[in-house]
Amino acid sequence: MTELRKFWALTLRNIKCYFKDKFLFFVSLITPMILLVLFATFLRTVYIDSFKGILGLFGMEAEERVINGLAGSWLFSSVMSVCSVTVAVCSNAVMIQDKIDGTVNDLRIAPVESATLSLSYFVGNFIVTLIVMLAALAVGFVYLAVVGWYITVTGVLLILADTLCCVLFGTLLAGVVESFISQQGALSAFSSLVSSLYGFICGAYMPLSQFSVGMRNVIGVLPGTYGVGIMRKHFMQGYVEELSRQGLSEEGVKAFMDGFDGNLYVGGRQIPTWAMYTILLGTCAVLLAAYIVIVVCQSRRRTHK
Amino acid sequence: MVIEIEDLCKAYKNVQAVDGLSFRVSEGELFAFLGVNGAGKSTTINIISGILPKDSGVVKVCGEDIETRAQSVKSKVGVVFQNSVLDKRLTVRDNLECRAALYGIYGKRYRQRLEEMDSLLGLSDILKRPLVKLSGGQRRRADIARALIHDPELLILDEPTTGLDPQTRQTVWRVIEQLRTKQGLTVFLTTHYMEEASVADHVIILHGGRKAAEGTPHELKTLYAKDTLRVYSHLDEIAAYLAERGYGISREKDCIDIQVKGTAEATGLIAARPELFDDYEVLKGDMDSVFLNVTDREITEE
């Protein structure tokens, strides 16, 4: 019970440290802000023209609300999947900063189990990332409600489930990789690399279907791609169903989903939704096991010769 | 005994940071642990406070082994680090609340402890302010409050007054004295200010990870400090007189300093030529002199 209270005190402290650090908060929101700026300046027009182009191929003209909502849902599915990793990586900087400042020594001199301290960093990071993601999701839903809302209740629940999966993946990935970082330079380099690169490699800026086949296969190996896959599918589902109701043929629906990553193909094969969840959660299980091994090894190194 | 250390060794790769160190600290004692930078002070402190594992030797705090009873020992030790390690963007209250919870202190007991810390250190004006906005002295008060929040039996102060203005240094020492006299707190101090070490009950000077000298300040002064005979008149004649006798002198603008073993030697010099010594003083060797002589001796021996 006492250890649980210690754990909660540490977790709360880690969350506060993140939100009080305005610079850290700002850095972790760089990628979604870039996406929003790109969307506002030209991506929205590009998406809408592409949507209309595909619909035109099937001799259909959809309502503006559906098209606008579809563009918004594509944007927010990108924001959500990218943020789950970039926010987690930046938020985990609290743990690295503690090592750099020596604050971790002040925590270690207290009668707290090493595992409690490590777990508090992980859970703190998970909660922070989830809060930021849910805030982003709320903004996204409000935007979609204004421009055109076609997401079903089931869709909302699935998006929430996807958010949880993506946050878990991002938090575990950050926890494992950043366990080896203890210097400011390395932290800055890693954060910058993830912030700038992750959006591209997971197809946040442009659909994976527009990448070369070889590149698509490489990206298909990365588990984060499946986080984007499930998010895209569930964000777009309601809109595509509405297009279907408005007269888009089954072939048209498929072309639409294929063109905008609603369907994900790796090695020429379509990856079913259950497989995407399995790969993502399986990766989470592997990362969790790796994280536990790292924590145990680091704890042993601290307490033994 | 509050601290018992026997044959403690710790190495970092090829550097032997602590090499067969043994000492004891009694209850209620002000123990000064001195040494040049890199002498092994921080390594020893980190081992005592449970941050760093030792290579060999025995370390007991309050009668308990630091390795087998780590959690129990940690609850009895408070540490004020050389640099403030509290969370800079959180308020003093948030910092103290979090750290207190790590010792199982929360709710009513925490509020009571906070009030005690406030009356001891005057925290009310800084409780709601983030650490980053505090002055060096205010931050030090917060550090001390954090180290004392769980009412430890041993307080480790790692250069607690470095970089502080004289007034704040005085405040820090007033608090430490109050805790020692009223609560019998044992204080383990490292400092580069020798006047602080001179009020200690027991002093150890560390060099190259080994004990170079140990004793009370008085014993150390007797053994290692040299007195100074300072003269202000007949400077040229005195310089010639001392040169004849093979004394090395240190000549300043308006005085000459002569290192002597003690008052008796100074008296002997003066008695031999009383007409030269009409304006002089004998300065007793202080802890600065002890420290310099001990560390110089060790360097020479190396």
PDB file of N, CA, C and O in Angstrom, chain B residues 233-297:
ATOM      1  N   SER B 233      58.088  45.550  11.859  1.00  0.00           N
ATOM      2  CA  SER B 233      59.129  46.594  11.885  1.00  0.00           C
ATOM      3  C   SER B 233      60.507  45.952  11.727  1.00  0.00           C
ATOM      4  O   SER B 233      60.648  44.727  11.885  1.00  0.00           O
ATOM      5  N   HIS B 234      61.492  46.772  11.425  1.00  0.00           N
ATOM      6  CA  HIS B 234      62.887  46.303  11.211  1.00  0.00           C
ATOM      7  C   HIS B 234      62.889  45.124  10.215  1.00  0.00           C
ATOM      8  O   HIS B 234      63.563  44.116  10.443  1.00  0.00           O
ATOM      9  N   LEU B 235      62.205  45.297   9.156  1.00  0.00           N
ATOM     10  CA  LEU B 235      61.999  44.166   8.249  1.00  0.00           C
ATOM     11  C   LEU B 235      63.310  43.658   7.630  1.00  0.00           C
ATOM     12  O   LEU B 235      63.525  42.437   7.562  1.00  0.00           O
ATOM     13  N   ASP B 236      64.178  44.599   7.189  1.00  0.00           N
ATOM     14  CA  ASP B 236      65.429  44.171   6.546  1.00  0.00           C
ATOM     15  C   ASP B 236      66.336  43.439   7.533  1.00  0.00           C
ATOM     16  O   ASP B 236      66.904  42.388   7.210  1.00  0.00           O
ATOM     17  N   GLU B 237      66.433  44.020   8.773  1.00  0.00           N
ATOM     18  CA  GLU B 237      67.302  43.399   9.789  1.00  0.00           C
ATOM     19  C   GLU B 237      66.774  42.012  10.162  1.00  0.00           C
ATOM     20  O   GLU B 237      67.534  41.042  10.268  1.00  0.00           O
ATOM     21  N   ILE B 238      65.473  41.919  10.309  1.00  0.00           N
ATOM     22  CA  ILE B 238      64.876  40.616  10.694  1.00  0.00           C
ATOM     23  C   ILE B 238      65.069  39.594   9.566  1.00  0.00           C
ATOM     24  O   ILE B 238      65.394  38.422   9.817  1.00  0.00           O
ATOM     25  N   ALA B 239      64.917  40.049   8.320  1.00  0.00           N
ATOM     26  CA  ALA B 239      65.111  39.131   7.183  1.00  0.00           C
ATOM     27  C   ALA B 239      66.530  38.586   7.185  1.00  0.00           C
ATOM     28  O   ALA B 239      66.753  37.372   6.983  1.00  0.00           O
ATOM     29  N   ALA B 240      67.506  39.485   7.472  1.00  0.00           N
ATOM     30  CA  ALA B 240      68.919  39.060   7.496  1.00  0.00           C
ATOM     31  C   ALA B 240      69.162  38.093   8.660  1.00  0.00           C
ATOM     32  O   ALA B 240      69.823  37.053   8.505  1.00  0.00           O
ATOM     33  N   TYR B 241      68.595  38.440   9.810  1.00  0.00           N
ATOM     34  CA  TYR B 241      68.743  37.617  11.027  1.00  0.00           C
ATOM     35  C   TYR B 241      68.173  36.191  10.810  1.00  0.00           C
ATOM     36  O   TYR B 241      68.808  35.191  11.155  1.00  0.00           O
ATOM     37  N   LEU B 242      67.009  36.139  10.165  1.00  0.00           N
ATOM     38  CA  LEU B 242      66.369  34.824   9.941  1.00  0.00           C
ATOM     39  C   LEU B 242      67.109  34.034   8.869  1.00  0.00           C
ATOM     40  O   LEU B 242      67.219  32.805   8.958  1.00  0.00           O
ATOM     41  N   ALA B 243      67.637  34.752   7.864  1.00  0.00           N
ATOM     42  CA  ALA B 243      68.404  34.067   6.804  1.00  0.00           C
ATOM     43  C   ALA B 243      69.632  33.387   7.403  1.00  0.00           C
ATOM     44  O   ALA B 243      69.965  32.256   7.032  1.00  0.00           O
ATOM     45  N   GLU B 244      70.275  34.085   8.373  1.00  0.00           N
ATOM     46  CA  GLU B 244      71.443  33.505   9.069  1.00  0.00           C
ATOM     47  C   GLU B 244      71.074  32.184   9.733  1.00  0.00           C
ATOM     48  O   GLU B 244      71.843  31.248   9.776  1.00  0.00           O
ATOM     49  N   ARG B 245      69.853  32.140  10.273  1.00  0.00           N
ATOM     50  CA  ARG B 245      69.400  30.949  11.011  1.00  0.00           C
ATOM     51  C   ARG B 245      68.715  29.912  10.101  1.00  0.00           C
ATOM     52  O   ARG B 245      68.163  28.927  10.593  1.00  0.00           O
ATOM     53  N   GLY B 246      68.703  30.211   8.822  1.00  0.00           N
ATOM     54  CA  GLY B 246      68.171  29.238   7.859  1.00  0.00           C
ATOM     55  C   GLY B 246      66.645  29.190   7.782  1.00  0.00           C
ATOM     56  O   GLY B 246      66.071  28.186   7.345  1.00  0.00           O
ATOM     57  N   TYR B 247      65.987  30.260   8.164  1.00  0.00           N
ATOM     58  CA  TYR B 247      64.514  30.300   8.088  1.00  0.00           C
ATOM     59  C   TYR B 247      64.051  30.789   6.719  1.00  0.00           C
ATOM     60  O   TYR B 247      64.638  31.711   6.159  1.00  0.00           O
ATOM     61  N   GLY B 248      63.038  30.179   6.218  1.00  0.00           N
ATOM     62  CA  GLY B 248      62.408  30.684   5.011  1.00  0.00           C
ATOM     63  C   GLY B 248      61.373  31.714   5.425  1.00  0.00           C
ATOM     64  O   GLY B 248      60.666  31.500   6.417  1.00  0.00           O
ATOM     65  N   ILE B 249      61.310  32.808   4.711  1.00  0.00           N
ATOM     66  CA  ILE B 249      60.338  33.847   5.080  1.00  0.00           C
ATOM     67  C   ILE B 249      59.430  34.166   3.906  1.00  0.00           C
ATOM     68  O   ILE B 249      59.754  33.898   2.755  1.00  0.00           O
ATOM     69  N   SER B 250      58.300  34.758   4.256  1.00  0.00           N
ATOM     70  CA  SER B 250      57.383  35.222   3.225  1.00  0.00           C
ATOM     71  C   SER B 250      57.222  36.722   3.447  1.00  0.00           C
ATOM     72  O   SER B 250      56.701  37.155   4.482  1.00  0.00           O
ATOM     73  N   ARG B 251      57.757  37.499   2.496  1.00  0.00           N
ATOM     74  CA  ARG B 251      57.757  38.952   2.713  1.00  0.00           C
ATOM     75  C   ARG B 251      56.615  39.621   1.963  1.00  0.00           C
ATOM     76  O   ARG B 251      56.459  39.473   0.757  1.00  0.00           O
ATOM     77  N   GLU B 252      55.812  40.345   2.715  1.00  0.00           N
ATOM     78  CA  GLU B 252      54.721  41.117   2.122  1.00  0.00           C
ATOM     79  C   GLU B 252      55.161  42.576   2.079  1.00  0.00           C
ATOM     80  O   GLU B 252      56.301  42.895   2.451  1.00  0.00           O
ATOM     81  N   LYS B 253      54.278  43.471   1.649  1.00  0.00           N
ATOM     82  CA  LYS B 253      54.617  44.890   1.496  1.00  0.00           C
ATOM     83  C   LYS B 253      55.059  45.510   2.825  1.00  0.00           C
ATOM     84  O   LYS B 253      56.067  46.188   2.894  1.00  0.00           O
ATOM     85  N   ASP B 254      54.285  45.218   3.904  1.00  0.00           N
ATOM     86  CA  ASP B 254      54.605  45.882   5.168  1.00  0.00           C
ATOM     87  C   ASP B 254      54.805  44.906   6.327  1.00  0.00           C
ATOM     88  O   ASP B 254      54.685  45.273   7.477  1.00  0.00           O
ATOM     89  N   CYS B 255      55.048  43.639   6.013  1.00  0.00           N
ATOM     90  CA  CYS B 255      55.299  42.675   7.086  1.00  0.00           C
ATOM     91  C   CYS B 255      56.071  41.474   6.561  1.00  0.00           C
ATOM     92  O   CYS B 255      56.217  41.299   5.345  1.00  0.00           O
ATOM     93  N   ILE B 256      56.566  40.667   7.505  1.00  0.00           N
ATOM     94  CA  ILE B 256      57.239  39.416   7.151  1.00  0.00           C
ATOM     95  C   ILE B 256      56.547  38.292   7.923  1.00  0.00           C
ATOM     96  O   ILE B 256      56.297  38.439   9.129  1.00  0.00           O
ATOM     97  N   ASP B 257      56.233  37.199   7.231  1.00  0.00           N
ATOM     98  CA  ASP B 257      55.659  36.029   7.901  1.00  0.00           C
ATOM     99  C   ASP B 257      56.719  34.943   8.025  1.00  0.00           C
ATOM    100  O   ASP B 257      57.395  34.627   7.041  1.00  0.00           O
ATOM    101  N   ILE B 258      56.857  34.426   9.231  1.00  0.00           N
ATOM    102  CA  ILE B 258      57.825  33.346   9.458  1.00  0.00           C
ATOM    103  C   ILE B 258      57.052  32.151   9.996  1.00  0.00           C
ATOM    104  O   ILE B 258      56.336  32.275  10.990  1.00  0.00           O
ATOM    105  N   GLN B 259      57.162  31.011   9.303  1.00  0.00           N
ATOM    106  CA  GLN B 259      56.487  29.789   9.769  1.00  0.00           C
ATOM    107  C   GLN B 259      57.292  29.191  10.917  1.00  0.00           C
ATOM    108  O   GLN B 259      58.493  28.935  10.773  1.00  0.00           O
ATOM    109  N   VAL B 260      56.607  28.993  12.055  1.00  0.00           N
ATOM    110  CA  VAL B 260      57.267  28.381  13.219  1.00  0.00           C
ATOM    111  C   VAL B 260      56.442  27.189  13.698  1.00  0.00           C
ATOM    112  O   VAL B 260      55.237  27.125  13.425  1.00  0.00           O
ATOM    113  N   LYS B 261      57.118  26.264  14.407  1.00  0.00           N
ATOM    114  CA  LYS B 261      56.400  25.054  14.830  1.00  0.00           C
ATOM    115  C   LYS B 261      55.378  25.356  15.927  1.00  0.00           C
ATOM    116  O   LYS B 261      54.388  24.667  16.070  1.00  0.00           O
ATOM    117  N   GLY B 262      55.682  26.369  16.738  1.00  0.00           N
ATOM    118  CA  GLY B 262      54.760  26.705  17.820  1.00  0.00           C
ATOM    119  C   GLY B 262      55.184  27.989  18.505  1.00  0.00           C
ATOM    120  O   GLY B 262      56.188  28.619  18.116  1.00  0.00           O
ATOM    121  N   THR B 263      54.463  28.345  19.539  1.00  0.00           N
ATOM    122  CA  THR B 263      54.732  29.598  20.252  1.00  0.00           C
ATOM    123  C   THR B 263      56.133  29.582  20.861  1.00  0.00           C
ATOM    124  O   THR B 263      56.819  30.616  20.898  1.00  0.00           O
ATOM    125  N   ALA B 264      56.579  28.413  21.328  1.00  0.00           N
ATOM    126  CA  ALA B 264      57.895  28.314  21.986  1.00  0.00           C
ATOM    127  C   ALA B 264      59.014  28.695  21.024  1.00  0.00           C
ATOM    128  O   ALA B 264      59.949  29.431  21.401  1.00  0.00           O
ATOM    129  N   GLU B 265      58.893  28.233  19.776  1.00  0.00           N
ATOM    130  CA  GLU B 265      59.921  28.552  18.789  1.00  0.00           C
ATOM    131  C   GLU B 265      59.917  30.048  18.497  1.00  0.00           C
ATOM    132  O   GLU B 265      60.985  30.670  18.378  1.00  0.00           O
ATOM    133  N   ALA B 266      58.728  30.610  18.399  1.00  0.00           N
ATOM    134  CA  ALA B 266      58.612  32.052  18.148  1.00  0.00           C
ATOM    135  C   ALA B 266      59.249  32.827  19.301  1.00  0.00           C
ATOM    136  O   ALA B 266      60.004  33.788  19.085  1.00  0.00           O
ATOM    137  N   THR B 267      58.977  32.389  20.539  1.00  0.00           N
ATOM    138  CA  THR B 267      59.516  33.057  21.722  1.00  0.00           C
ATOM    139  C   THR B 267      61.048  32.998  21.698  1.00  0.00           C
ATOM    140  O   THR B 267      61.719  33.988  22.026  1.00  0.00           O
ATOM    141  N   GLY B 268      61.585  31.845  21.288  1.00  0.00           N
ATOM    142  CA  GLY B 268      63.042  31.663  21.217  1.00  0.00           C
ATOM    143  C   GLY B 268      63.672  32.654  20.255  1.00  0.00           C
ATOM    144  O   GLY B 268      64.699  33.281  20.564  1.00  0.00           O
ATOM    145  N   LEU B 269      63.027  32.835  19.102  1.00  0.00           N
ATOM    146  CA  LEU B 269      63.560  33.764  18.095  1.00  0.00           C
ATOM    147  C   LEU B 269      63.542  35.201  18.619  1.00  0.00           C
ATOM    148  O   LEU B 269      64.509  35.951  18.448  1.00  0.00           O
ATOM    149  N   ILE B 270      62.442  35.531  19.264  1.00  0.00           N
ATOM    150  CA  ILE B 270      62.279  36.909  19.767  1.00  0.00           C
ATOM    151  C   ILE B 270      63.270  37.160  20.910  1.00  0.00           C
ATOM    152  O   ILE B 270      63.935  38.212  20.970  1.00  0.00           O
ATOM    153  N   ALA B 271      63.403  36.172  21.804  1.00  0.00           N
ATOM    154  CA  ALA B 271      64.267  36.338  22.988  1.00  0.00           C
ATOM    155  C   ALA B 271      65.741  36.516  22.593  1.00  0.00           C
ATOM    156  O   ALA B 271      66.495  37.226  23.263  1.00  0.00           O
ATOM    157  N   ALA B 272      66.133  35.924  21.454  1.00  0.00           N
ATOM    158  CA  ALA B 272      67.527  36.035  21.007  1.00  0.00           C
ATOM    159  C   ALA B 272      67.856  37.442  20.512  1.00  0.00           C
ATOM    160  O   ALA B 272      68.986  37.897  20.637  1.00  0.00           O
ATOM    161  N   ARG B 273      66.884  38.160  19.923  1.00  0.00           N
ATOM    162  CA  ARG B 273      67.119  39.535  19.425  1.00  0.00           C
ATOM    163  C   ARG B 273      65.921  40.400  19.774  1.00  0.00           C
ATOM    164  O   ARG B 273      65.183  40.873  18.894  1.00  0.00           O
ATOM    165  N   PRO B 274      65.696  40.658  21.060  1.00  0.00           N
ATOM    166  CA  PRO B 274      64.488  41.393  21.454  1.00  0.00           C
ATOM    167  C   PRO B 274      64.394  42.798  20.868  1.00  0.00           C
ATOM    168  O   PRO B 274      63.306  43.324  20.669  1.00  0.00           O
ATOM    169  N   GLU B 275      65.563  43.420  20.568  1.00  0.00           N
ATOM    170  CA  GLU B 275      65.530  44.803  20.055  1.00  0.00           C
ATOM    171  C   GLU B 275      64.895  44.893  18.654  1.00  0.00           C
ATOM    172  O   GLU B 275      64.390  45.943  18.267  1.00  0.00           O
ATOM    173  N   LEU B 276      64.899  43.752  17.923  1.00  0.00           N
ATOM    174  CA  LEU B 276      64.291  43.760  16.583  1.00  0.00           C
ATOM    175  C   LEU B 276      62.771  43.575  16.623  1.00  0.00           C
ATOM    176  O   LEU B 276      62.050  44.004  15.733  1.00  0.00           O
ATOM    177  N   PHE B 277      62.325  42.893  17.657  1.00  0.00           N
ATOM    178  CA  PHE B 277      60.898  42.508  17.689  1.00  0.00           C
ATOM    179  C   PHE B 277      60.097  43.441  18.595  1.00  0.00           C
ATOM    180  O   PHE B 277      59.784  43.116  19.728  1.00  0.00           O
ATOM    181  N   ASP B 278      59.790  44.625  18.098  1.00  0.00           N
ATOM    182  CA  ASP B 278      58.964  45.527  18.913  1.00  0.00           C
ATOM    183  C   ASP B 278      57.549  45.673  18.350  1.00  0.00           C
ATOM    184  O   ASP B 278      56.702  46.294  18.955  1.00  0.00           O
ATOM    185  N   ASP B 279      57.315  45.084  17.194  1.00  0.00           N
ATOM    186  CA  ASP B 279      55.945  45.126  16.630  1.00  0.00           C
ATOM    187  C   ASP B 279      55.685  43.785  15.912  1.00  0.00           C
ATOM    188  O   ASP B 279      56.107  43.585  14.780  1.00  0.00           O
ATOM    189  N   TYR B 280      55.059  42.878  16.607  1.00  0.00           N
ATOM    190  CA  TYR B 280      54.867  41.538  16.033  1.00  0.00           C
ATOM    191  C   TYR B 280      53.599  40.886  16.593  1.00  0.00           C
ATOM    192  O   TYR B 280      53.018  41.371  17.563  1.00  0.00           O
ATOM    193  N   GLU B 281      53.192  39.766  15.987  1.00  0.00           N
ATOM    194  CA  GLU B 281      52.101  38.946  16.548  1.00  0.00           C
ATOM    195  C   GLU B 281      52.359  37.490  16.165  1.00  0.00           C
ATOM    196  O   GLU B 281      53.000  37.213  15.141  1.00  0.00           O
ATOM    197  N   VAL B 282      51.864  36.559  16.998  1.00  0.00           N
ATOM    198  CA  VAL B 282      51.979  35.134  16.705  1.00  0.00           C
ATOM    199  C   VAL B 282      50.576  34.644  16.320  1.00  0.00           C
ATOM    200  O   VAL B 282      49.645  34.748  17.120  1.00  0.00           O
ATOM    201  N   LEU B 283      50.470  34.172  15.093  1.00  0.00           N
ATOM    202  CA  LEU B 283      49.163  33.703  14.613  1.00  0.00           C
ATOM    203  C   LEU B 283      49.110  32.182  14.730  1.00  0.00           C
ATOM    204  O   LEU B 283      50.015  31.487  14.237  1.00  0.00           O
ATOM    205  N   LYS B 284      48.051  31.687  15.400  1.00  0.00           N
ATOM    206  CA  LYS B 284      47.922  30.239  15.577  1.00  0.00           C
ATOM    207  C   LYS B 284      47.563  29.575  14.238  1.00  0.00           C
ATOM    208  O   LYS B 284      46.823  30.157  13.441  1.00  0.00           O
ATOM    209  N   GLY B 285      48.095  28.402  14.029  1.00  0.00           N
ATOM    210  CA  GLY B 285      47.782  27.657  12.813  1.00  0.00           C
ATOM    211  C   GLY B 285      46.302  27.291  12.788  1.00  0.00           C
ATOM    212  O   GLY B 285      45.745  26.900  13.817  1.00  0.00           O
ATOM    213  N   ASP B 286      45.648  27.448  11.626  1.00  0.00           N
ATOM    214  CA  ASP B 286      44.222  27.144  11.547  1.00  0.00           C
ATOM    215  C   ASP B 286      43.994  25.887  10.682  1.00  0.00           C
ATOM    216  O   ASP B 286      44.943  25.235  10.265  1.00  0.00           O
ATOM    217  N   MET B 287      42.727  25.587  10.428  1.00  0.00           N
ATOM    218  CA  MET B 287      42.399  24.380   9.661  1.00  0.00           C
ATOM    219  C   MET B 287      42.846  24.496   8.194  1.00  0.00           C
ATOM    220  O   MET B 287      43.116  23.494   7.547  1.00  0.00           O
ATOM    221  N   ASP B 288      42.907  25.726   7.696  1.00  0.00           N
ATOM    222  CA  ASP B 288      43.441  25.920   6.343  1.00  0.00           C
ATOM    223  C   ASP B 288      44.863  25.377   6.282  1.00  0.00           C
ATOM    224  O   ASP B 288      45.231  24.655   5.352  1.00  0.00           O
ATOM    225  N   SER B 289      45.636  25.744   7.311  1.00  0.00           N
ATOM    226  CA  SER B 289      47.026  25.305   7.386  1.00  0.00           C
ATOM    227  C   SER B 289      47.099  23.785   7.510  1.00  0.00           C
ATOM    228  O   SER B 289      47.918  23.134   6.863  1.00  0.00           O
ATOM    229  N   VAL B 290      46.219  23.219   8.341  1.00  0.00           N
ATOM    230  CA  VAL B 290      46.177  21.759   8.513  1.00  0.00           C
ATOM    231  C   VAL B 290      45.920  21.093   7.161  1.00  0.00           C
ATOM    232  O   VAL B 290      46.635  20.191   6.738  1.00  0.00           O
ATOM    233  N   PHE B 291      44.882  21.584   6.496  1.00  0.00           N
ATOM    234  CA  PHE B 291      44.475  20.983   5.225  1.00  0.00           C
ATOM    235  C   PHE B 291      45.604  21.057   4.196  1.00  0.00           C
ATOM    236  O   PHE B 291      45.945  20.063   3.549  1.00  0.00           O
ATOM    237  N   LEU B 292      46.190  22.240   4.078  1.00  0.00           N
ATOM    238  CA  LEU B 292      47.252  22.417   3.077  1.00  0.00           C
ATOM    239  C   LEU B 292      48.460  21.550   3.408  1.00  0.00           C
ATOM    240  O   LEU B 292      49.033  20.909   2.528  1.00  0.00           O
ATOM    241  N   ASN B 293      48.828  21.508   4.688  1.00  0.00           N
ATOM    242  CA  ASN B 293      50.001  20.711   5.070  1.00  0.00           C
ATOM    243  C   ASN B 293      49.772  19.219   4.853  1.00  0.00           C
ATOM    244  O   ASN B 293      50.660  18.520   4.381  1.00  0.00           O
ATOM    245  N   VAL B 294      48.577  18.758   5.199  1.00  0.00           N
ATOM    246  CA  VAL B 294      48.284  17.321   5.039  1.00  0.00           C
ATOM    247  C   VAL B 294      48.249  16.946   3.559  1.00  0.00           C
ATOM    248  O   VAL B 294      48.878  15.977   3.143  1.00  0.00           O
ATOM    249  N   THR B 295      47.540  17.748   2.764  1.00  0.00           N
ATOM    250  CA  THR B 295      47.426  17.389   1.342  1.00  0.00           C
ATOM    251  C   THR B 295      48.765  17.581   0.621  1.00  0.00           C
ATOM    252  O   THR B 295      49.115  16.783  -0.243  1.00  0.00           O
ATOM    253  N   ASP B 296      49.531  18.617   1.010  1.00  0.00           N
ATOM    254  CA  ASP B 296      50.874  18.814   0.416  1.00  0.00           C
ATOM    255  C   ASP B 296      51.768  17.629   0.732  1.00  0.00           C
ATOM    256  O   ASP B 296      52.503  17.130  -0.115  1.00  0.00           O
ATOM    257  N   ARG B 297      51.700  17.166   1.997  1.00  0.00           N
ATOM    258  CA  ARG B 297      52.523  16.029   2.419  1.00  0.00           C
ATOM    259  C   ARG B 297      52.194  14.784   1.586  1.00  0.00           C
ATOM    260  O   ARG B 297      53.072  14.076   1.120  1.00  0.00           O
TER     261      ARG B 297
END
